[in-house]
CSV table of C-alpha atoms and ligand atoms in Angstrom, one decimal:
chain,number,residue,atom,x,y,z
A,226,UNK,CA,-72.5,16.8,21.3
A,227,UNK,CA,-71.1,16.3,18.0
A,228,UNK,CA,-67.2,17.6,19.0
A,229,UNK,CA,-68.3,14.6,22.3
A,230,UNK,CA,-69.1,11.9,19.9
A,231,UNK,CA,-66.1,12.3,17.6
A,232,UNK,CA,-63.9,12.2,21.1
A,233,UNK,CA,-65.4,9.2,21.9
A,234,UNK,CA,-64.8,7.6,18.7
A,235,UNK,CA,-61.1,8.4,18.7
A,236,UNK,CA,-60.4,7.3,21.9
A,237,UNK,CA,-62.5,3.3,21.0
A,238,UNK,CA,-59.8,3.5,17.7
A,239,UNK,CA,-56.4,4.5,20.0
A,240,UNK,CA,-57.4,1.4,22.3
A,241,UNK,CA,-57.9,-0.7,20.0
A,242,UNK,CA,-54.8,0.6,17.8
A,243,UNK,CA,-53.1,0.0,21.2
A,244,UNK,CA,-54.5,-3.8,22.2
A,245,UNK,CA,-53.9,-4.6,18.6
A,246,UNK,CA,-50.0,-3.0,19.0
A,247,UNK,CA,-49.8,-5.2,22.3
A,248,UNK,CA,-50.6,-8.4,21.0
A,249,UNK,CA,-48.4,-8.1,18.1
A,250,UNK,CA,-45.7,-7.1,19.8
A,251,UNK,CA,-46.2,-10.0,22.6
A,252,UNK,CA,-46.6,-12.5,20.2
A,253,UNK,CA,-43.0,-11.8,18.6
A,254,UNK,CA,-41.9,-13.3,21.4
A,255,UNK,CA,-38.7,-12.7,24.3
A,256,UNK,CA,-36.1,-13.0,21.6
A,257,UNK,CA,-37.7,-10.5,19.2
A,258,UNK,CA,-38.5,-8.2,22.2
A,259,UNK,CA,-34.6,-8.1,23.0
A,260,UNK,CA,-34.0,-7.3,19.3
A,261,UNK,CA,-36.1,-4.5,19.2
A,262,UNK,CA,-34.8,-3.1,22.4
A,263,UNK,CA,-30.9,-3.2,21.1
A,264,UNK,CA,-32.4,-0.5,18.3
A,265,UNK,CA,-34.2,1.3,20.7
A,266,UNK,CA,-30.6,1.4,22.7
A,267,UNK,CA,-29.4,2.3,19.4
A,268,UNK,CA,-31.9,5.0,18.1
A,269,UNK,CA,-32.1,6.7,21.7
A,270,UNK,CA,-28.2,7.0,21.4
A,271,UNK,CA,-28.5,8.9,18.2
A,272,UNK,CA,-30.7,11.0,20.0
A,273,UNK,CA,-28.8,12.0,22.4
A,274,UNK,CA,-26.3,12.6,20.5
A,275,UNK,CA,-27.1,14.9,17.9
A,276,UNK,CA,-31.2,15.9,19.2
A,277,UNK,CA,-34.5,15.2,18.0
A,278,UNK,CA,-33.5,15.7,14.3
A,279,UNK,CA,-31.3,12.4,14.0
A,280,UNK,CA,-34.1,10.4,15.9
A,281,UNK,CA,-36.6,11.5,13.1
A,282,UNK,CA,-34.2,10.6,10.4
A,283,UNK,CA,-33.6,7.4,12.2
A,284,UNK,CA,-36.7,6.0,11.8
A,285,UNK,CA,-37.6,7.2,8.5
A,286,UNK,CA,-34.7,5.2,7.5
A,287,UNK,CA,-36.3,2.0,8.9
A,288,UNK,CA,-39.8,2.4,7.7
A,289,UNK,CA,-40.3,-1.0,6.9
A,290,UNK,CA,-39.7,-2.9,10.1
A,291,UNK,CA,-41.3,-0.2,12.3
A,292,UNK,CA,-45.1,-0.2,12.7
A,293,UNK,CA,-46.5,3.4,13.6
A,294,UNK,CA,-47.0,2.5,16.8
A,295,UNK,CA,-44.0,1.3,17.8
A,296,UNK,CA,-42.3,4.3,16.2
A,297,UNK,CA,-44.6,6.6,18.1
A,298,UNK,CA,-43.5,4.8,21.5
A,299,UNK,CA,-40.1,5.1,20.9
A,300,UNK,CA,-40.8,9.1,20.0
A,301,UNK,CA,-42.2,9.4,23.4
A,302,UNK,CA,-40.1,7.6,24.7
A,303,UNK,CA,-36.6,9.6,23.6
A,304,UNK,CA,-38.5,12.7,24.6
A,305,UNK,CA,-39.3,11.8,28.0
A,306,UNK,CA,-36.7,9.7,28.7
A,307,UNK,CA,-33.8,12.0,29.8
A,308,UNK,CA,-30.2,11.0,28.2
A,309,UNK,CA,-29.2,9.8,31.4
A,310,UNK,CA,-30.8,6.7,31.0
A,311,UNK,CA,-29.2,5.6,28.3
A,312,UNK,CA,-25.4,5.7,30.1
A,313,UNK,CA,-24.0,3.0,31.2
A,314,UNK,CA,-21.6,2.4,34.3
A,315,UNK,CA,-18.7,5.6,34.1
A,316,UNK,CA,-15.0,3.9,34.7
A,317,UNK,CA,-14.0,7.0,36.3
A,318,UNK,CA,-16.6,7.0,39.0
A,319,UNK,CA,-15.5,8.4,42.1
A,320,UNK,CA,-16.2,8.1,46.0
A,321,UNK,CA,-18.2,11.8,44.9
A,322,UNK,CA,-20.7,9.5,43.1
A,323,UNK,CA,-22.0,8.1,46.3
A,324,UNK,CA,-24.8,9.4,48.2
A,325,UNK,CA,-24.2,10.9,51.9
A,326,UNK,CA,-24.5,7.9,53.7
A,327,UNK,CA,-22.3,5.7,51.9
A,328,UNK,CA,-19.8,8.1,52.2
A,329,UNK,CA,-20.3,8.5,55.0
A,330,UNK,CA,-19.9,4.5,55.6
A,331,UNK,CA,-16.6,4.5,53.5
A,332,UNK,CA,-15.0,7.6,55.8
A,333,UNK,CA,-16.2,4.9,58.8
A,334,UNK,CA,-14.4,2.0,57.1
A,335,UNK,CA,-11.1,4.0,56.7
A,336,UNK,CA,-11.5,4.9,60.2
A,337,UNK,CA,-11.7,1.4,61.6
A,338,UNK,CA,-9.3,0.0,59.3
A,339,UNK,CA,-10.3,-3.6,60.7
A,340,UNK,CA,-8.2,-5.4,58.7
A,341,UNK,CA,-4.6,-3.2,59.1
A,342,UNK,CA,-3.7,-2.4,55.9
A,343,UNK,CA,-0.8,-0.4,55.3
A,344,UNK,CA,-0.8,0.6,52.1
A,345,UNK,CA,2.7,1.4,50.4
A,346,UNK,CA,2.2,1.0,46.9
A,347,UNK,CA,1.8,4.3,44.2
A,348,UNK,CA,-1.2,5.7,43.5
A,349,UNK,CA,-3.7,6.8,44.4
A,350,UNK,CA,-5.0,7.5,41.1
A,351,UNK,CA,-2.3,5.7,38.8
A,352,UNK,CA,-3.6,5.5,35.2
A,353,UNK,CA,-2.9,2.3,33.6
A,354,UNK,CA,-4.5,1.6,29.4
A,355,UNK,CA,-6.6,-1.6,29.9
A,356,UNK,CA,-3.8,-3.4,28.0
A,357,UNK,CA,-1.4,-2.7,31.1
A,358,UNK,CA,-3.7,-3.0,33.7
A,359,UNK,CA,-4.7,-6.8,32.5
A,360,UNK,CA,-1.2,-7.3,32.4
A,361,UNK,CA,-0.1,-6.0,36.0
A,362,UNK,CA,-3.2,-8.4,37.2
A,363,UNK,CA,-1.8,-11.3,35.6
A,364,UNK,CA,1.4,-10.7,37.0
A,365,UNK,CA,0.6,-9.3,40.5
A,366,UNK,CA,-2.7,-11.3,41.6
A,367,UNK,CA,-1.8,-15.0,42.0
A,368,UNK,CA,-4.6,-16.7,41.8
A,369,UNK,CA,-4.4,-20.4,44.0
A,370,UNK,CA,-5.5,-22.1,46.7
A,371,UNK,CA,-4.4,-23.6,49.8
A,372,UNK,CA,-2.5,-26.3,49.9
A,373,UNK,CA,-1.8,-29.7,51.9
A,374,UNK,CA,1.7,-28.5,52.5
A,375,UNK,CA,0.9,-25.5,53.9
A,376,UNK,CA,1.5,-25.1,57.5
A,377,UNK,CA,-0.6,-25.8,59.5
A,378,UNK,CA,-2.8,-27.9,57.0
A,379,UNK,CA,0.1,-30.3,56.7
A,380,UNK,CA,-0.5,-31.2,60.5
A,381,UNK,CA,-2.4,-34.7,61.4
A,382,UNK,CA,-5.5,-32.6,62.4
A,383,UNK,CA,-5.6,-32.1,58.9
A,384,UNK,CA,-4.7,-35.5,57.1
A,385,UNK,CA,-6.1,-36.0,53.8
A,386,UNK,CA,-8.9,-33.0,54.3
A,387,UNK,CA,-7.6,-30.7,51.7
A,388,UNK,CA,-8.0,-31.7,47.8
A,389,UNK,CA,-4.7,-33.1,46.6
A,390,UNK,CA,-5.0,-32.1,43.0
A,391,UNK,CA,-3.9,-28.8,41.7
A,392,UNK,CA,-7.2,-26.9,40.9
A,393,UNK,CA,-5.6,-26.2,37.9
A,394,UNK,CA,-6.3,-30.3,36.6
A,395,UNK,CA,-9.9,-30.0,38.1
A,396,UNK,CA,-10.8,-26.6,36.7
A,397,UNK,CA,-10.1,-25.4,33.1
A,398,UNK,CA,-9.2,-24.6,31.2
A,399,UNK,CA,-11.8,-23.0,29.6
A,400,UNK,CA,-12.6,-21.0,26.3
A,401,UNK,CA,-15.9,-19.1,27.3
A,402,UNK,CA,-17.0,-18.2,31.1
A,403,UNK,CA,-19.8,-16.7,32.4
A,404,UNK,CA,-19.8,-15.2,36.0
A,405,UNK,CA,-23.3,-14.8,37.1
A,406,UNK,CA,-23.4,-12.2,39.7
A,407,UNK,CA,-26.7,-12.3,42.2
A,408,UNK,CA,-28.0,-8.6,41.8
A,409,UNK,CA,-32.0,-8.0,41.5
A,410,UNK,CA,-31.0,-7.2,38.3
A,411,UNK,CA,-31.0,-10.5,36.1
A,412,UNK,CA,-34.8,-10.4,37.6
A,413,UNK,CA,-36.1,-11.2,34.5
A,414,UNK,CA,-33.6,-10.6,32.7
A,415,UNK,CA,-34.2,-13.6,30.5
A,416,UNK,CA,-30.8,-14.4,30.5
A,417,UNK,CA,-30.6,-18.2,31.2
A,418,UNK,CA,-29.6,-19.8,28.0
A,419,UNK,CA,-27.2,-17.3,26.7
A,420,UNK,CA,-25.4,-18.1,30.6
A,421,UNK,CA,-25.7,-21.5,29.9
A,422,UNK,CA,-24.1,-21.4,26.7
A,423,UNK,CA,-21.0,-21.0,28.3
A,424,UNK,CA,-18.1,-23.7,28.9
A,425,UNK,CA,-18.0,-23.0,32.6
A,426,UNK,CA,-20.2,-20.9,34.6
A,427,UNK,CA,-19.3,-19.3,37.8
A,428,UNK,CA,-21.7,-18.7,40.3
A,429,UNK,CA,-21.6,-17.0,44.4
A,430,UNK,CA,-22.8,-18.2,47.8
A,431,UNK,CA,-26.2,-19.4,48.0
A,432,UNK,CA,-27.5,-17.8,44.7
A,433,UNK,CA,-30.3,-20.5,43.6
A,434,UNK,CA,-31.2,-22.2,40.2
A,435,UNK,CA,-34.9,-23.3,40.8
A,436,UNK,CA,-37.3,-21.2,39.8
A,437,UNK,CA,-34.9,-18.8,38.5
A,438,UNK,CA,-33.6,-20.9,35.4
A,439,UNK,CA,-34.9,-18.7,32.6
A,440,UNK,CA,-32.8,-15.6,34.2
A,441,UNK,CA,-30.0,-17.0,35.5
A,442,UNK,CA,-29.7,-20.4,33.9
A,443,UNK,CA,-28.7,-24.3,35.1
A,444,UNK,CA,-25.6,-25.0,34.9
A,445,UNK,CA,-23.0,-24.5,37.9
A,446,UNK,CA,-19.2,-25.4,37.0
A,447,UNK,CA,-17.6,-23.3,39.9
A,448,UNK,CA,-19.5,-21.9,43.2
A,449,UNK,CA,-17.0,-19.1,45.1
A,450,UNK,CA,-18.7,-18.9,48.6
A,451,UNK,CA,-17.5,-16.7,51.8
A,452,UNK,CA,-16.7,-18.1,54.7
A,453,UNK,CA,-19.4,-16.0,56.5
A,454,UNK,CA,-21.4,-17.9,54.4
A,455,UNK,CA,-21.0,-21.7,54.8
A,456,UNK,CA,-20.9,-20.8,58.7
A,457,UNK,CA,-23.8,-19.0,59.0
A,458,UNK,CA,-26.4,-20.8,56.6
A,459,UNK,CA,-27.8,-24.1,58.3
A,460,UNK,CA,-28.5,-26.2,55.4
A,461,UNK,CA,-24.7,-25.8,53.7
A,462,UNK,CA,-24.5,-30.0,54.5
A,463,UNK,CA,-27.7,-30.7,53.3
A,464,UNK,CA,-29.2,-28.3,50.0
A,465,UNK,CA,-28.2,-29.9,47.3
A,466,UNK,CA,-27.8,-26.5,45.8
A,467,UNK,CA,-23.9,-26.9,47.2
A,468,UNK,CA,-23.1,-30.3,45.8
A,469,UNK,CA,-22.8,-29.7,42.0
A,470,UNK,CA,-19.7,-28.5,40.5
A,471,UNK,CA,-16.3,-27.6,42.5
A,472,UNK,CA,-16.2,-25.2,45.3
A,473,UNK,CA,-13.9,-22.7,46.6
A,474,UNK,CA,-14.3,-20.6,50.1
A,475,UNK,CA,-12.7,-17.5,50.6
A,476,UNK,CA,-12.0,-15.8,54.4
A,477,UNK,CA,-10.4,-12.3,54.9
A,478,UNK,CA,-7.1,-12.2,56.7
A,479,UNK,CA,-5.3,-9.2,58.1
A,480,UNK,CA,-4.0,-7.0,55.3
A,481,UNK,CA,-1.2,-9.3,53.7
A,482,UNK,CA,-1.1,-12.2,56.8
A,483,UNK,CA,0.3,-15.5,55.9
A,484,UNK,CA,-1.3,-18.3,56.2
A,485,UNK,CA,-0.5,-19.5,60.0
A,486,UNK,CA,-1.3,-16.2,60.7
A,487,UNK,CA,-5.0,-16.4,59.4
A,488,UNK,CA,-5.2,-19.3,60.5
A,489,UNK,CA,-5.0,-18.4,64.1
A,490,UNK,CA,-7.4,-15.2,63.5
A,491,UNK,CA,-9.6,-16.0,60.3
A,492,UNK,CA,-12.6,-13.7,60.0
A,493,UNK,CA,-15.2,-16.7,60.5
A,494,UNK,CA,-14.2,-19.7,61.5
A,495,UNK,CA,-15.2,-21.9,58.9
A,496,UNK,CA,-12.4,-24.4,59.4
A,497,UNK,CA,-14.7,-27.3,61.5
A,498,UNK,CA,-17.4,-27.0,58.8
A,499,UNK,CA,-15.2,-27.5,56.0
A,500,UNK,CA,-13.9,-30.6,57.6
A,501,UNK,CA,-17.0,-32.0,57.9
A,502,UNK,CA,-18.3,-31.1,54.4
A,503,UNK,CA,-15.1,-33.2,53.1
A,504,UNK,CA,-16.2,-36.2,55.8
A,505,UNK,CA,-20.0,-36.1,53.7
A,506,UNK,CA,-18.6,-35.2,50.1
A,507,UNK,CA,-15.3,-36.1,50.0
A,508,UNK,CA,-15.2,-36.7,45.8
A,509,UNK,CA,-16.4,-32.7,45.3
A,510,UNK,CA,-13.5,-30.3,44.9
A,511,UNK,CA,-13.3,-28.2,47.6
A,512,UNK,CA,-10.7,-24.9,47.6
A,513,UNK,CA,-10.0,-22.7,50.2
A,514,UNK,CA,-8.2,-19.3,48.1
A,515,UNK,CA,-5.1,-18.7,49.5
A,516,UNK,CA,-6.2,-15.6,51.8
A,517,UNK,CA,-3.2,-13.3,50.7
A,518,UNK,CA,-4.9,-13.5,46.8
A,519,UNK,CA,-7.9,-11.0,47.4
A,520,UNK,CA,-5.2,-8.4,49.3
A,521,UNK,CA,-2.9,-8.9,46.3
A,522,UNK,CA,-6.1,-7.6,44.2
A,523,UNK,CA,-6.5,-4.9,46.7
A,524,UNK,CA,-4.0,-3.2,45.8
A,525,UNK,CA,-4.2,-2.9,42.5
A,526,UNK,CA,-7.8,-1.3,43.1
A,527,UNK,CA,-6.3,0.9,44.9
A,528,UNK,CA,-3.1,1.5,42.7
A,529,UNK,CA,-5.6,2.7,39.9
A,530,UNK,CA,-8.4,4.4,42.3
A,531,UNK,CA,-8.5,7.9,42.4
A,532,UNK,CA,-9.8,8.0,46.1
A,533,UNK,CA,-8.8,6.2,49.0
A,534,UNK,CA,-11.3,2.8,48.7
A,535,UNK,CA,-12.6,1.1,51.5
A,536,UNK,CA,-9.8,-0.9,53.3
A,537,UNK,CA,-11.7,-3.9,53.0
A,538,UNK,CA,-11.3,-7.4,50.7
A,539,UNK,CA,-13.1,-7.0,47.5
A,540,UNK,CA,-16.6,-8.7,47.0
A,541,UNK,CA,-16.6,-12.0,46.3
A,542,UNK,CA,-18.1,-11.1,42.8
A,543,UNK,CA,-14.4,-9.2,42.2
A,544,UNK,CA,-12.9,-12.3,43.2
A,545,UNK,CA,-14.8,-14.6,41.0
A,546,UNK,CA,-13.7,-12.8,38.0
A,547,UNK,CA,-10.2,-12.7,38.6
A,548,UNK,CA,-10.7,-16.5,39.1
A,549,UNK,CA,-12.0,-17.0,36.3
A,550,UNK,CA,-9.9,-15.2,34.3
A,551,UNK,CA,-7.1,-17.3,34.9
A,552,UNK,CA,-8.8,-20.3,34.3
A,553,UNK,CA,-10.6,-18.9,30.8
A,554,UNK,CA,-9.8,-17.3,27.3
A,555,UNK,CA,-13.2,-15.1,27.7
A,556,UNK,CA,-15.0,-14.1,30.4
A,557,UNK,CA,-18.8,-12.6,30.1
A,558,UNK,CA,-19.9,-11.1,33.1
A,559,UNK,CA,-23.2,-10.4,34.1
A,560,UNK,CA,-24.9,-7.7,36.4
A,561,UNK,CA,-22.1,-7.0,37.9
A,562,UNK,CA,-21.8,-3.7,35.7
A,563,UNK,CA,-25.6,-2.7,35.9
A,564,UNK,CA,-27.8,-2.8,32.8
A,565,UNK,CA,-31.1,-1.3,32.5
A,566,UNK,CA,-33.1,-3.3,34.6
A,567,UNK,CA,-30.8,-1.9,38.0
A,568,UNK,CA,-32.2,-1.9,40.8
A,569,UNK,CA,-31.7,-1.4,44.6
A,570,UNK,CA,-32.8,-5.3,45.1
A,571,UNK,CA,-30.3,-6.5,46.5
A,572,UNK,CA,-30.2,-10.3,45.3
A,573,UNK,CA,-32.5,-12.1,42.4
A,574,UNK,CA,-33.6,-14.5,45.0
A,575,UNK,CA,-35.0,-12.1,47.5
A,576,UNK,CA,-36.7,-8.8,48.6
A,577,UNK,CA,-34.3,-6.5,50.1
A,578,UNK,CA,-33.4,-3.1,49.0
A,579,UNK,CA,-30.5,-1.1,49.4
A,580,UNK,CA,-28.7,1.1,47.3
A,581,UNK,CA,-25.1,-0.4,49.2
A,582,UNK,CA,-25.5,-3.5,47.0
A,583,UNK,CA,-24.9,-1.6,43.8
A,584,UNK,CA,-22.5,1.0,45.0
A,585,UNK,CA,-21.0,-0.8,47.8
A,586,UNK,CA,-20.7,0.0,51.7
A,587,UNK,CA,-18.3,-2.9,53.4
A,588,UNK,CA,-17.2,-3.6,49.6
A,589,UNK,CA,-15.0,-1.4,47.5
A,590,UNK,CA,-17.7,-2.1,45.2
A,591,UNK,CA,-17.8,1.2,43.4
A,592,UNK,CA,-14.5,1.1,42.7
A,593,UNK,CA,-14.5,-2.8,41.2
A,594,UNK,CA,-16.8,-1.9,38.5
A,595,UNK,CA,-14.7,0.9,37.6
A,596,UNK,CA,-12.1,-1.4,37.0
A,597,UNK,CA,-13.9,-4.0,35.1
A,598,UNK,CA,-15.4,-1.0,33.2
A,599,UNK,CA,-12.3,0.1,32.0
A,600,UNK,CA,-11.3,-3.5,31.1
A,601,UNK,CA,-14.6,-4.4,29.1
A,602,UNK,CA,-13.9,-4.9,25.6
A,603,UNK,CA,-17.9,-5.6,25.1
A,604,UNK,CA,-20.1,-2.5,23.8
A,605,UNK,CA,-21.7,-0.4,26.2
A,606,UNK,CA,-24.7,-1.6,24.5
A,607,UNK,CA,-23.9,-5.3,25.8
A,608,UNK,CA,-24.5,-3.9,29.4
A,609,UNK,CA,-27.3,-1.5,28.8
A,610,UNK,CA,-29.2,-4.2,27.5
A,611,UNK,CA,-28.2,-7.6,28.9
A,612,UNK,CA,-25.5,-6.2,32.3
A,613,UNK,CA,-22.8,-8.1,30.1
A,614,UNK,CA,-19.4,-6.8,30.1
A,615,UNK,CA,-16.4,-9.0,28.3
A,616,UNK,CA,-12.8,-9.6,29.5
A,617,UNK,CA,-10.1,-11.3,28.2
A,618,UNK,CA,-9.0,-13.9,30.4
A,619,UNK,CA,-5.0,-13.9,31.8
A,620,UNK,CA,-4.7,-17.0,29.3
A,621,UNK,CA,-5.1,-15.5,25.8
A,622,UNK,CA,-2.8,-11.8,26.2
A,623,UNK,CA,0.4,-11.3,25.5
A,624,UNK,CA,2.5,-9.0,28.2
M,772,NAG,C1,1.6,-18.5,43.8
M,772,NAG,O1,1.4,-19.1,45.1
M,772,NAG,C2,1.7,-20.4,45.1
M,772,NAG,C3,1.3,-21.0,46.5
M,772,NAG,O2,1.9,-20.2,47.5
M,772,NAG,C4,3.2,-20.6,44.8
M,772,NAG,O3,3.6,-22.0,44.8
M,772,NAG,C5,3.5,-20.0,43.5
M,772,NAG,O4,4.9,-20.0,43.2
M,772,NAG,C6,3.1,-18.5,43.4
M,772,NAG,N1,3.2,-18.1,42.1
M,772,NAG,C7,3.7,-16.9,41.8
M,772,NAG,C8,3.7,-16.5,40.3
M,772,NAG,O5,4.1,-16.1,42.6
M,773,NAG,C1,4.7,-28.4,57.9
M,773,NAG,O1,5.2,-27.2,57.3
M,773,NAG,C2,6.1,-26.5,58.2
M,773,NAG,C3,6.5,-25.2,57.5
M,773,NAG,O2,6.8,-25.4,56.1
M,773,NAG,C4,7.3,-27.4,58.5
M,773,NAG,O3,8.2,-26.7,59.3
M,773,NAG,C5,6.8,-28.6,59.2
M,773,NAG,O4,7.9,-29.5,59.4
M,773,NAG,C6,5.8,-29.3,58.4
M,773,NAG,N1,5.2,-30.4,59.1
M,773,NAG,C7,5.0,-31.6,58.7
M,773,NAG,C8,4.4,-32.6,59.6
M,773,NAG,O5,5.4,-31.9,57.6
């Protein structure tokens, strides 16, 4: 009865140690929350690397800022937790990493080889220091669009449709970029004004603002948008969603076609809706990329790749940082390298799972993180917490 009573009475004082713990803690607010959670990052790391010894010591250290609670919640939590949690995306990935079916899916993709590419270049499996790999970017990927002298786009049918300014005068450039990928993962991520304090933020297809402003933020400088995209979606004249900022189309050509080429064969034929985009909004920018650009990236990927990658176009998201890196001093990316929060939602914006929209099927995705991996020069704490990995745009490096 007694040994009952006294089990009782502990229990009534661990709630309302806990309710008490709760409020506290939620009253600190988001931005406290995120502090806490870089030591947490911080202490687990310690932990994993040298045991449970240098996680005592760690917060013994700190006794002042931690309340009891909180300590005893991060105890728990470093001893449940395995230390895998803690890693963030590995640069040397490999095609071994992916479960059975998406290997299976990459094996089908070399197969088909849909696009014809006829790789010639070294590798596989070239190892470049991030120094020389930014540089053989700059020099190799060259980053422009299409232009009004390009046959066949300087042919009447296409008189006075293309923009005649150089995106380089309507663009740019820019100190600080954000690219704002679409994954599940900046799901309240809370991540809206540090996107926004950017000079120029990057953003893909029809990834939405409203309602999602405190994750993904407001502003929209550049929208990079597939050509599957603009033909398939019904409202591409009318959301206003499509009318702020400049935009730039991309289409997949044979491996290395030119442009009359591609333009015979494109992979969606999204050339009568762009005309009639320009009719309606003729004052908004509007690129197509020149369609040998994202091949010219190709190969690099697979210069550096220790397997054979999907022979495919990288994602747009791939594309959108190389675009912006030539336009920026900094770029911060983020979810495209996974933080914590990942997840097999596919998009922010919508309910759909699969595990191909983190590790890529159609993509090469796997192997585009690895390269931005290897060229972050953010902390791995950056991602783990926030999915933010920084580059160093073309602009600001010396070759
Ligand atoms: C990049 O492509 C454009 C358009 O075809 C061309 O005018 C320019 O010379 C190219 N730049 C480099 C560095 O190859
Ligand atoms: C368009 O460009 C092609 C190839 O450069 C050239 O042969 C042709 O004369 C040009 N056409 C016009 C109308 O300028």
């Amino acid at each position: 009865m007694i040994h009952t009573n006294l089990k009782k009475k502990f229990s009534y004082f661990v709630l309302v140690f806990l309710l008490f713990a709760v409020i506290c803690v939620w009253k600190k607010g988001s931005y406290e929350a995120l502090r806490l959670q870089a030591k947490e990052f911080q202490v687990s790391r310690l932990a994993v690397g040298s045991g449970f010894q240098s996680m005592s010591t760690s917060s013994k250290q700190d006794p002042k800022q931690d309340s009891h609670i909180l300590r005893h919640l991060r105890g728990t939590a470093n001893v449940r937790s395995p230390p895998s949690s803690y890693q963030v995306w590995d640069k040397d990935s490999s095609a071994k990493n992916l479960n059975p079916r998406l290997q299976k899916i990459l094996k089908n993709y070399l197969n088909m080889n849909k696009y014809k590419v006829s790789y010639k270049g070294p590798g596989p499996g070239v190892k470049l220091s991030a120094e020389a790999l930014r540089c053989h970017l700059r020099d190799h990927v060259n980053v422009s669009m299409v232009e009004a002298t390009d046959f066949p786009f300087n042919t009447s049918e296409w008189k006075g449709y293309l923009p005649k300014e150089n995106i380089r005068t309507k663009a740019g450039p820019w100190r600080r970029c954000a690219v704002v990928s679409s994954a599940g993962s900046l799901k309240s991520s809370q991540l809206g004004k540090e996107i926004d304090n950017h000079d120029a933020v990057l953003r893909f297809n029809g990834a939405p603002i409203a309602n999602f402003q405190q994750d993904v933020g407001t502003k929209t400088t550049i929208r990079l948008m597939n050509s599957q995209l603009i033909t398939t979606e019904k409202q591409f004249l009318k959301n206003s969603l499509y009318h702020e900022g400049t935009l730039i189309v991309w289409d997949p050509s044979l491996y290395h076609a030119d442009i009359p080429s591609w333009y015979k064969k494109p992979d969606y034929n999204f050339f009568e809706i762009y005309k009639n985009y320009r009719k309606l909004y003729p004052n908004q920018p509007f690129y197509m990329l020149r369609p040998q650009m994202p091949w010219e990236l190709w190969d690099i990927m697979q210069e550096i790749s220790p397997d054979w990658i999907q022979p495919n176009p990288p994602s747009s998201g791939m594309l959108g940082i190389i675009i912006m890196m030539t336009l920026c001093d900094q770029v911060d990316i983020y979810e495209f390298l996974p933080s914590k929060r990942k997840t097999d939602m596919c998009y922010y914006h919508q309910s759909f799972f699969d595990s191909a929209c983190t590790m890529g099927a159609y993509h090469p995705l796997l192997f585009e993180k690895n390269l931005v991996k290897h060229l972050n020069e953010g902390t791995d704490e950056d991602i783990y917490l926030f999915g933010k990995a920084t580059l160093s745009g073309f602009r600001s490096i010396k070759c």
